[in-house]
mmCIF file of N, CA and C in Angstrom:
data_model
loop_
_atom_site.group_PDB
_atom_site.id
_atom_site.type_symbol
_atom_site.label_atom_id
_atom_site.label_comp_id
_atom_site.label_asym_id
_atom_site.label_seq_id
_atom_site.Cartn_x
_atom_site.Cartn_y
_atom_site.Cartn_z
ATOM 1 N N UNK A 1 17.904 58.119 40.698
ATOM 2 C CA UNK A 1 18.005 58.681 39.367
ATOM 3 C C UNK A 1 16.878 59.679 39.161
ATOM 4 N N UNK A 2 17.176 60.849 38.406
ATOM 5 C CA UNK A 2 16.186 61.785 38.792
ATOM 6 C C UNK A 2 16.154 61.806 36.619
ATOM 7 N N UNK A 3 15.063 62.753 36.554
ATOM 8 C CA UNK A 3 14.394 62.967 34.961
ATOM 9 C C UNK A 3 15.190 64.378 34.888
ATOM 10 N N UNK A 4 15.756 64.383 33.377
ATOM 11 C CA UNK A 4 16.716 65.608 33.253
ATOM 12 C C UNK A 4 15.534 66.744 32.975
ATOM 13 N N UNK A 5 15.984 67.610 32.751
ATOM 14 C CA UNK A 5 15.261 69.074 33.019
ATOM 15 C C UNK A 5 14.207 68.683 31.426
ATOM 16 N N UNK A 6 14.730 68.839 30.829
ATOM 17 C CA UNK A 6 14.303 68.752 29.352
ATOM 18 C C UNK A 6 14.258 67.506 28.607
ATOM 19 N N UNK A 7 13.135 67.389 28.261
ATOM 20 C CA UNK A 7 12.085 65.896 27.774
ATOM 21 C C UNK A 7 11.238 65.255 28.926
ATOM 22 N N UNK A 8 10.689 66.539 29.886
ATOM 23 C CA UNK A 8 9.759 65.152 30.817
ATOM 24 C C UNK A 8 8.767 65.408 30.421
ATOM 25 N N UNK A 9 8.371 66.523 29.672
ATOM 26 C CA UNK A 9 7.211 67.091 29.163
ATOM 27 C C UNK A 9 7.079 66.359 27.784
ATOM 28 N N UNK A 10 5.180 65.838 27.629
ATOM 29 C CA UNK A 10 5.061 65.584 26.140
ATOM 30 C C UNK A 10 4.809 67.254 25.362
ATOM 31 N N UNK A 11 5.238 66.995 23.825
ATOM 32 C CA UNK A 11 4.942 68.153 23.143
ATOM 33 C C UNK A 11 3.467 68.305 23.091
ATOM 34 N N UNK A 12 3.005 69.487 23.040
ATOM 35 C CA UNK A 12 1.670 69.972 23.013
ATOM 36 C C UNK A 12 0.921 69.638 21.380
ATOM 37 N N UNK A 13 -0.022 69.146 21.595
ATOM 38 C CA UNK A 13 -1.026 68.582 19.968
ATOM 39 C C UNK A 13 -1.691 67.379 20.796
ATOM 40 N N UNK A 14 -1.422 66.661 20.472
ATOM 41 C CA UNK A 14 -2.168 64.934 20.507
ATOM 42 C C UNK A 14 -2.176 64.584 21.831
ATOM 43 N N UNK A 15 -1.388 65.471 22.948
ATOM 44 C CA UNK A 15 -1.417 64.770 24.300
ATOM 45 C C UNK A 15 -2.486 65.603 24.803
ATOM 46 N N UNK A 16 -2.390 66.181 26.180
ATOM 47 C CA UNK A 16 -3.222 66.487 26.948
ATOM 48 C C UNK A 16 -4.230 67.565 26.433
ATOM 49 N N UNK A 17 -3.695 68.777 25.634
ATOM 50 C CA UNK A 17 -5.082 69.245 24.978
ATOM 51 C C UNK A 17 -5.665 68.649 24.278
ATOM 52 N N UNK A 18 -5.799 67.524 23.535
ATOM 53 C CA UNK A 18 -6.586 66.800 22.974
ATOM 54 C C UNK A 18 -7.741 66.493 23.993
ATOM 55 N N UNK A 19 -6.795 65.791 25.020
ATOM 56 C CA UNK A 19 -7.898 65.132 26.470
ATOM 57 C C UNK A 19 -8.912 66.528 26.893
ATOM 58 N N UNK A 20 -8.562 67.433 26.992
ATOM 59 C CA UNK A 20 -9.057 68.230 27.263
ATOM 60 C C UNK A 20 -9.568 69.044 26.124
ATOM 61 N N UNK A 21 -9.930 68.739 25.176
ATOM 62 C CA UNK A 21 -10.883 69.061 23.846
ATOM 63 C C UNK A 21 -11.741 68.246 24.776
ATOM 64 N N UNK A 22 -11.696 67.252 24.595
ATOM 65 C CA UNK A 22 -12.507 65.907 24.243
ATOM 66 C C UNK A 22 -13.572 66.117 25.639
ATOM 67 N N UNK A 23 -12.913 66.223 26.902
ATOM 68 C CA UNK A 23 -13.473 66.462 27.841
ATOM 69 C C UNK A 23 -14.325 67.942 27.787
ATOM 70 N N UNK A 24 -14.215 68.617 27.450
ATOM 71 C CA UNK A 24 -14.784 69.708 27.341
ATOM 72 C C UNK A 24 -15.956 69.550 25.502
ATOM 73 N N UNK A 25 -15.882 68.879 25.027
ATOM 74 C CA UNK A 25 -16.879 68.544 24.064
ATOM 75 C C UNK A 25 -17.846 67.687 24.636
ATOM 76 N N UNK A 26 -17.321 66.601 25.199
ATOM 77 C CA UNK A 26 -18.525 65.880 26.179
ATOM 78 C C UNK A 26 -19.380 66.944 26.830
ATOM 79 N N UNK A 27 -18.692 67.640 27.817
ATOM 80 C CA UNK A 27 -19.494 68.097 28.678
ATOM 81 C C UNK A 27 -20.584 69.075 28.126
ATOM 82 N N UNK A 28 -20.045 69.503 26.982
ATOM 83 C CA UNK A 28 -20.961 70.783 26.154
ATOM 84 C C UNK A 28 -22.049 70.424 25.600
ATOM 85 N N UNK A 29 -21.929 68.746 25.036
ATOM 86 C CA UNK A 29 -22.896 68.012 24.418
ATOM 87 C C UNK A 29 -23.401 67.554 25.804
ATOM 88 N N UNK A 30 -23.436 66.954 26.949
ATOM 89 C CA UNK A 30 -23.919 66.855 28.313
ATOM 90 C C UNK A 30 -25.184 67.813 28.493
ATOM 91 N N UNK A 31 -24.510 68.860 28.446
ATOM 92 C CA UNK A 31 -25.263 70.174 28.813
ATOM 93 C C UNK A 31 -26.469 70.622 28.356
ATOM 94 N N UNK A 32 -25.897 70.334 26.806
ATOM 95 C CA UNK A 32 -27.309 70.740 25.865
ATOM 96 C C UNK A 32 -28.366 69.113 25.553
ATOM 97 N N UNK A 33 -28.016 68.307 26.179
ATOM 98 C CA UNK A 33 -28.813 67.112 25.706
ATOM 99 C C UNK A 33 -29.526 66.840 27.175
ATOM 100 N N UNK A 34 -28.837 67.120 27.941
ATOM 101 C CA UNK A 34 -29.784 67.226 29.698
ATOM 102 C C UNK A 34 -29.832 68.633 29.882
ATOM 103 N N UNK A 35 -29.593 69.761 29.511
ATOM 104 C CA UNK A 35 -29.913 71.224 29.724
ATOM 105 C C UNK A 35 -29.579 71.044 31.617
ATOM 106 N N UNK A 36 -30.455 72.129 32.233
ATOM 107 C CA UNK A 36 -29.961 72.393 33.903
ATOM 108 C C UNK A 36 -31.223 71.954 34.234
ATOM 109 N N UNK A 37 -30.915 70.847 33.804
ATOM 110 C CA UNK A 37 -32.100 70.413 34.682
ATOM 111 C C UNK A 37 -31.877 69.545 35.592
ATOM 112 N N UNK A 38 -32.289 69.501 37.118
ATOM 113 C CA UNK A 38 -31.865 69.151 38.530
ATOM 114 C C UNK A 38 -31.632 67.375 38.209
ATOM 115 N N UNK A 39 -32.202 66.816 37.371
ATOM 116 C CA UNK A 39 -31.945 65.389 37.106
ATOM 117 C C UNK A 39 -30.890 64.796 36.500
ATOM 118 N N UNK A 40 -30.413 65.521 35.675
ATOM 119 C CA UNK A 40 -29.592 65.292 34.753
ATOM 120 C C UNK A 40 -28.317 64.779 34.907
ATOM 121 N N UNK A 41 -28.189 65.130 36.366
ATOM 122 C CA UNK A 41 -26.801 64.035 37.172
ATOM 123 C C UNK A 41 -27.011 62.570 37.209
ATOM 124 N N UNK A 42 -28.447 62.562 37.616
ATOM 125 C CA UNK A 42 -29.149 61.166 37.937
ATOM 126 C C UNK A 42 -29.949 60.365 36.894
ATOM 127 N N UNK A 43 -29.746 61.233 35.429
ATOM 128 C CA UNK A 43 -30.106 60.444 34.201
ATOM 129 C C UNK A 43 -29.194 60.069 33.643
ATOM 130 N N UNK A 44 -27.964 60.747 34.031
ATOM 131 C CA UNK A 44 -26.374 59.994 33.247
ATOM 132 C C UNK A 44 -25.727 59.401 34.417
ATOM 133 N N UNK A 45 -26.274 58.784 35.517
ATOM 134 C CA UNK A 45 -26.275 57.841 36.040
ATOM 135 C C UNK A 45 -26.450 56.779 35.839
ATOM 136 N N UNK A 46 -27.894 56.533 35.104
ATOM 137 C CA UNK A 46 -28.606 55.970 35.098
ATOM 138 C C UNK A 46 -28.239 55.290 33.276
ATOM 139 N N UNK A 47 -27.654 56.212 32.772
ATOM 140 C CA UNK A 47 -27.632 55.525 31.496
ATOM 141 C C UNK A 47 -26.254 55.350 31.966
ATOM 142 N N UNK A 48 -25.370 55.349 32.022
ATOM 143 C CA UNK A 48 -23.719 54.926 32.360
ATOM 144 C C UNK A 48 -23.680 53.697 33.256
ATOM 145 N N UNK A 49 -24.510 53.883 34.615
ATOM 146 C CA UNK A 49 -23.600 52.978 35.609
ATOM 147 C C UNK A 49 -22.543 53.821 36.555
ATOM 148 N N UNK A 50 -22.340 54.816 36.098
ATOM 149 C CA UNK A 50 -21.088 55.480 36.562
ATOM 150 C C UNK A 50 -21.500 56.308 37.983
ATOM 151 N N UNK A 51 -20.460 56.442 38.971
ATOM 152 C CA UNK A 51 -20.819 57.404 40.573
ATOM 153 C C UNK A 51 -20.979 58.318 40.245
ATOM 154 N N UNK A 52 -22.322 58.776 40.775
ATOM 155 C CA UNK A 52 -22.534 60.515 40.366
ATOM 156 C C UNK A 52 -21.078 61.662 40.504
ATOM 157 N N UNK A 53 -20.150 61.567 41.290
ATOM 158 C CA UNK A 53 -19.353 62.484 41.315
ATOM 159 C C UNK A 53 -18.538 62.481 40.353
ATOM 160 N N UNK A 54 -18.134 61.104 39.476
ATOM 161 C CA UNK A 54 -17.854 61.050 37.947
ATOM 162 C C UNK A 54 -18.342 61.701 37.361
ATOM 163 N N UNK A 55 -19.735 61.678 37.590
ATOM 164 C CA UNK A 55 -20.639 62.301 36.365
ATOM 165 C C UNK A 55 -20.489 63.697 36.193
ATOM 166 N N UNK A 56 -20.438 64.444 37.414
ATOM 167 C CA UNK A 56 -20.714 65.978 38.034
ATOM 168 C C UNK A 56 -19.043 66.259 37.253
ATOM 169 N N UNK A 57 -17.747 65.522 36.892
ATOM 170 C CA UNK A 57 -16.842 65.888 36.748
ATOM 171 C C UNK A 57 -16.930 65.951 35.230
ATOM 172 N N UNK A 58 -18.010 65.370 34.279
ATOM 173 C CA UNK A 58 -17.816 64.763 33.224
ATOM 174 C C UNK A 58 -18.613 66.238 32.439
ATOM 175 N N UNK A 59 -19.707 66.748 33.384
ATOM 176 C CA UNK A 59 -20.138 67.905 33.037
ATOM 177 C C UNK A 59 -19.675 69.148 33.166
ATOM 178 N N UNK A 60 -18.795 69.136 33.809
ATOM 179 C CA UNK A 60 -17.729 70.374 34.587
ATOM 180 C C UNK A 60 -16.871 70.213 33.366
ATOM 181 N N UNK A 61 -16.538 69.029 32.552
ATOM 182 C CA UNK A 61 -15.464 69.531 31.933
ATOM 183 C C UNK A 61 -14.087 68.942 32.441
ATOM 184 N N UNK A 62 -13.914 68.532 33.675
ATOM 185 C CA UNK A 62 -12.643 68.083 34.123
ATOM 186 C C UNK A 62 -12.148 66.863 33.713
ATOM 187 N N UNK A 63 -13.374 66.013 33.268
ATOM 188 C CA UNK A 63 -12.874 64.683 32.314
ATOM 189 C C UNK A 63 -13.464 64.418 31.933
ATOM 190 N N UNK A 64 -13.420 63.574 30.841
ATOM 191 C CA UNK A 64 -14.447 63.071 29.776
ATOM 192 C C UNK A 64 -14.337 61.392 30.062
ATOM 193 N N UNK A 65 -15.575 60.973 29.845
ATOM 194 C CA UNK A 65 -15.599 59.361 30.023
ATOM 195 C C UNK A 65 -15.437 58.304 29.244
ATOM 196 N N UNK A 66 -15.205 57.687 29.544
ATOM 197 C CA UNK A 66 -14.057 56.272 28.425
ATOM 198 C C UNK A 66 -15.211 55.200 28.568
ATOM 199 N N UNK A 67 -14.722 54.217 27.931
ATOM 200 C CA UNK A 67 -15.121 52.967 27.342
ATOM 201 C C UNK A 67 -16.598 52.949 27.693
ATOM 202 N N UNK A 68 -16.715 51.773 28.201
ATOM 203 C CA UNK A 68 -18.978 51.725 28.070
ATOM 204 C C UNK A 68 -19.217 52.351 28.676
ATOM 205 N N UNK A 69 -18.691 53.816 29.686
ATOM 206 C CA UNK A 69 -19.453 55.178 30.071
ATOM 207 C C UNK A 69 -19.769 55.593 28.421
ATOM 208 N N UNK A 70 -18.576 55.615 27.849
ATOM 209 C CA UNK A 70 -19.153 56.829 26.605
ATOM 210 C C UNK A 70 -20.090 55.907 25.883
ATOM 211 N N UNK A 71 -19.901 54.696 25.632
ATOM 212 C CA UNK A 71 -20.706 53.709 25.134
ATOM 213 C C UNK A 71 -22.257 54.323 25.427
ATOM 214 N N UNK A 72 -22.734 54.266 26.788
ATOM 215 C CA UNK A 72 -23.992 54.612 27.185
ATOM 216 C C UNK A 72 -24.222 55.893 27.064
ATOM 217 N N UNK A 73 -23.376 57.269 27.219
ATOM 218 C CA UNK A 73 -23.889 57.979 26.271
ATOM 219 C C UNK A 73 -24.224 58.096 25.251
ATOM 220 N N UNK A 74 -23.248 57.890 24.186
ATOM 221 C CA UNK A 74 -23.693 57.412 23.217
ATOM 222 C C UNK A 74 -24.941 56.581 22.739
ATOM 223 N N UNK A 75 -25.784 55.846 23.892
ATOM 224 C CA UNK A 75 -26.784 55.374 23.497
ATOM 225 C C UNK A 75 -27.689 56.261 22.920
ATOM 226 N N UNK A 76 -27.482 56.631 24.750
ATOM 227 C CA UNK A 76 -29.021 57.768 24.850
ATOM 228 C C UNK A 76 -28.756 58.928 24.518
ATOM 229 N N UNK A 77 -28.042 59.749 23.899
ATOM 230 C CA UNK A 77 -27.815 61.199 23.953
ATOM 231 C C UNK A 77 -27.250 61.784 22.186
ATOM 232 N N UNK A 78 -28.073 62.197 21.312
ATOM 233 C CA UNK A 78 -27.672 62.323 20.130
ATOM 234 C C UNK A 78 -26.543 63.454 20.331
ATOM 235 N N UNK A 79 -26.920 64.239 21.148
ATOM 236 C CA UNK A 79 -25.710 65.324 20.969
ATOM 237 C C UNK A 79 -24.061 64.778 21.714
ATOM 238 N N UNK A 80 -24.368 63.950 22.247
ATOM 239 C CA UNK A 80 -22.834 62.881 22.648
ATOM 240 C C UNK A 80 -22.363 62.476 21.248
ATOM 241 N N UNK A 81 -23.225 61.683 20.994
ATOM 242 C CA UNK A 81 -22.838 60.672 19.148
ATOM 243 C C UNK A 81 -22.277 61.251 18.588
ATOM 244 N N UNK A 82 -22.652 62.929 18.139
ATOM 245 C CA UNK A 82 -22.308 63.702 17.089
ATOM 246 C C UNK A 82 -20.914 64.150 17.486
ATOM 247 N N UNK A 83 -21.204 64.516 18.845
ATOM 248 C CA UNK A 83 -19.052 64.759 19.249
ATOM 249 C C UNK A 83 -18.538 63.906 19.099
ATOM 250 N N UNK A 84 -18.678 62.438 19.131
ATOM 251 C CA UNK A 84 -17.910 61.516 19.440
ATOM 252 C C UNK A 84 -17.498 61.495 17.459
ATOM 253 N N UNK A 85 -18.588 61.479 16.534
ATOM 254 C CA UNK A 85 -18.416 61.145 15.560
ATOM 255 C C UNK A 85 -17.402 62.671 14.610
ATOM 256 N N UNK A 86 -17.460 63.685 15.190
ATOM 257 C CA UNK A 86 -17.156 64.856 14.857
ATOM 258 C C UNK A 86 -15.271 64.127 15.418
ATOM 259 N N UNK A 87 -15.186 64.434 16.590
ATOM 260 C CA UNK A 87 -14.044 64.389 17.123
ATOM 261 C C UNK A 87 -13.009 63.107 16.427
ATOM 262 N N UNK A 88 -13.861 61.953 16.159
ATOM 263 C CA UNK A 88 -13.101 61.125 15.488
ATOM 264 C C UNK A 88 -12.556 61.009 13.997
ATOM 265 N N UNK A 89 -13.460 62.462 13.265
ATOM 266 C CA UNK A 89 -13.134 62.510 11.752
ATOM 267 C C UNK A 89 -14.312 61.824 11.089
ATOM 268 N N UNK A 90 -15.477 61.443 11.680
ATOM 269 C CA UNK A 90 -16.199 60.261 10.636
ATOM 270 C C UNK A 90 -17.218 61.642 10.757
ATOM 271 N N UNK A 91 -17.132 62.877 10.577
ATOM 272 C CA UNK A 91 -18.990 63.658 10.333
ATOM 273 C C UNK A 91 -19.538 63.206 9.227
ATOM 274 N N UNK A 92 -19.365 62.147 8.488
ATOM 275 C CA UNK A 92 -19.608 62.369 7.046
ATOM 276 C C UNK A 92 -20.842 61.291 8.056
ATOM 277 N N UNK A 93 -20.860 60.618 8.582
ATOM 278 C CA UNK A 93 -21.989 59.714 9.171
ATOM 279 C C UNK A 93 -22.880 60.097 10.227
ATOM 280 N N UNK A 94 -22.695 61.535 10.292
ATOM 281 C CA UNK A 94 -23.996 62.417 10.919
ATOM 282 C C UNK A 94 -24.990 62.754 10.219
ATOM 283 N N UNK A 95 -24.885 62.545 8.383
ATOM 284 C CA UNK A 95 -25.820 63.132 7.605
ATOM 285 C C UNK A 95 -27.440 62.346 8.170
ATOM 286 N N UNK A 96 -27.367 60.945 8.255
ATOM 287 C CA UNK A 96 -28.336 59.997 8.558
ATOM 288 C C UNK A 96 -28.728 60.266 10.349
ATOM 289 N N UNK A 97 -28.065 60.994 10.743
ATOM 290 C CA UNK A 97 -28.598 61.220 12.062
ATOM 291 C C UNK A 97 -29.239 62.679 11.939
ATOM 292 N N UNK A 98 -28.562 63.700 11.548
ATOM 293 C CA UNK A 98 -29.270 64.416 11.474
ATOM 294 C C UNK A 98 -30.487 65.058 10.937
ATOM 295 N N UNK A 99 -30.536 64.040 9.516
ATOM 296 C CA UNK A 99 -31.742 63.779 8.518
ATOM 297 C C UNK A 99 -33.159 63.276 9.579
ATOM 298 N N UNK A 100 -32.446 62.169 10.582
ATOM 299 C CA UNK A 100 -33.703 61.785 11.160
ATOM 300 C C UNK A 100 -34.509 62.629 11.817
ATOM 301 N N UNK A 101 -33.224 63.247 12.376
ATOM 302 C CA UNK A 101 -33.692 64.322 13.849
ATOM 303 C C UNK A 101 -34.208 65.750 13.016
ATOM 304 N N UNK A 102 -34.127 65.637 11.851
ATOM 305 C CA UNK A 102 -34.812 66.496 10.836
ATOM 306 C C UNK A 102 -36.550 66.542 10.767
ATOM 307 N N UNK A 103 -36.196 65.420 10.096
ATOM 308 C CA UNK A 103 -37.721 64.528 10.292
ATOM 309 C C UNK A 103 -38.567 64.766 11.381
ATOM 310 N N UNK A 104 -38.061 63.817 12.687
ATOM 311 C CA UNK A 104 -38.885 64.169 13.921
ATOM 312 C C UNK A 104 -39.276 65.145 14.000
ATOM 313 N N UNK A 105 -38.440 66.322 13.739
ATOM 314 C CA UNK A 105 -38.957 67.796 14.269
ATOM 315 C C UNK A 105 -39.827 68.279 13.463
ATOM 316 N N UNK A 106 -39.913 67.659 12.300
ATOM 317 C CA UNK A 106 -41.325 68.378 10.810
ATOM 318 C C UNK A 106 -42.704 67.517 11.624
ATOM 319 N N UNK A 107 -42.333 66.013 11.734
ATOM 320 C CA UNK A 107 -43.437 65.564 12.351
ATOM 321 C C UNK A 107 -44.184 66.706 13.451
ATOM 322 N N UNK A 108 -43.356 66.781 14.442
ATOM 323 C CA UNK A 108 -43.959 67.523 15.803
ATOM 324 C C UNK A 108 -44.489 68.686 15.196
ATOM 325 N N UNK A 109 -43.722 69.468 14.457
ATOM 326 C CA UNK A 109 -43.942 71.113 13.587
ATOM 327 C C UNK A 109 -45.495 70.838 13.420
ATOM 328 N N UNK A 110 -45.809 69.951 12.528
ATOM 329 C CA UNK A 110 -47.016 69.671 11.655
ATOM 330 C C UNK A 110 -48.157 69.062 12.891
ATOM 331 N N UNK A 111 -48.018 68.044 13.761
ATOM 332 C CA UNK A 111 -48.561 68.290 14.820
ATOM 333 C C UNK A 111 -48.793 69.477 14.987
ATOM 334 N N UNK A 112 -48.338 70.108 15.760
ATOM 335 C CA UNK A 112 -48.688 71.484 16.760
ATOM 336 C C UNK A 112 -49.773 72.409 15.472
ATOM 337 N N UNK A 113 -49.071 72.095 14.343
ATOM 338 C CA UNK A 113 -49.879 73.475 13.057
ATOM 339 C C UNK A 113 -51.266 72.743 13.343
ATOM 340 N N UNK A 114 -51.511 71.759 13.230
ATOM 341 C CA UNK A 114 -52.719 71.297 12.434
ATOM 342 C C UNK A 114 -53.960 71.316 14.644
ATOM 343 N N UNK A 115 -53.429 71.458 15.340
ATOM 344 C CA UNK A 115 -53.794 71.408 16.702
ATOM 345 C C UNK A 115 -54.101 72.684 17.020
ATOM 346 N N UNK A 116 -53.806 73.716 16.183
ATOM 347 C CA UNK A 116 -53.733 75.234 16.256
ATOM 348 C C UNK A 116 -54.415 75.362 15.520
ATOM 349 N N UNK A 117 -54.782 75.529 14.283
ATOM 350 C CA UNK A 117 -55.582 75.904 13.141
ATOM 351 C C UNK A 117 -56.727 75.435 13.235
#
């Protein structure tokens, strides 16, 4: 029995470009939260569990990672959280993350002024 010409395909929205949003938002948040830096394969190793050649695929963009992979990004990586929380509809619960990461950065600001002056 063979699949007739028409309906083997899902309609385009919610199926595979979604996956491939999603995978390509990981990797962008990947990028900018480990930048190019030569470790950065072997620090989302290290927070995942996951085989580096997963990982190298997860930054490329070719897939995005599921269950306690994204979990452990999500630990360690604020710019993961915020896609994950963006992509799911909840941004309204980035205000308290980004308020913090607000903060931190006045702290350091005011450091460096008062080390200079």
């Amino acid at each position: 029995m063979s699949f007739p010409k028409e309906g083997k395909f899902f309609p385009p929205g919610d199926g595979a470009g979604s996956k491939h949003r999603y995978a390509a938002e990981i990797a962008g948040a990947l990028n900018r939260s480990l930048g190019a830096n030569r470790a950065r394969i072997k620090t989302a190793v290290a927070w995942t569990g996951a085989n580096e050649r997963t990982v190298k695929n997860w930054f490329s963009g070719k897939y995005g990672p599921s269950g306690e992979h994204l979990i452990g990004l999500m630990r360690h990586s604020e710019d993961v959280l915020e896609i994950v929380l963006e992509l799911s509809g909840r941004s309204v619960l980035l205000h308290p993350v980004r308020s913090d990461r607000a903060e931190q950065l006045l702290r350091e600001l005011m450091v460096v002024l008062r080390v200079d002056t």
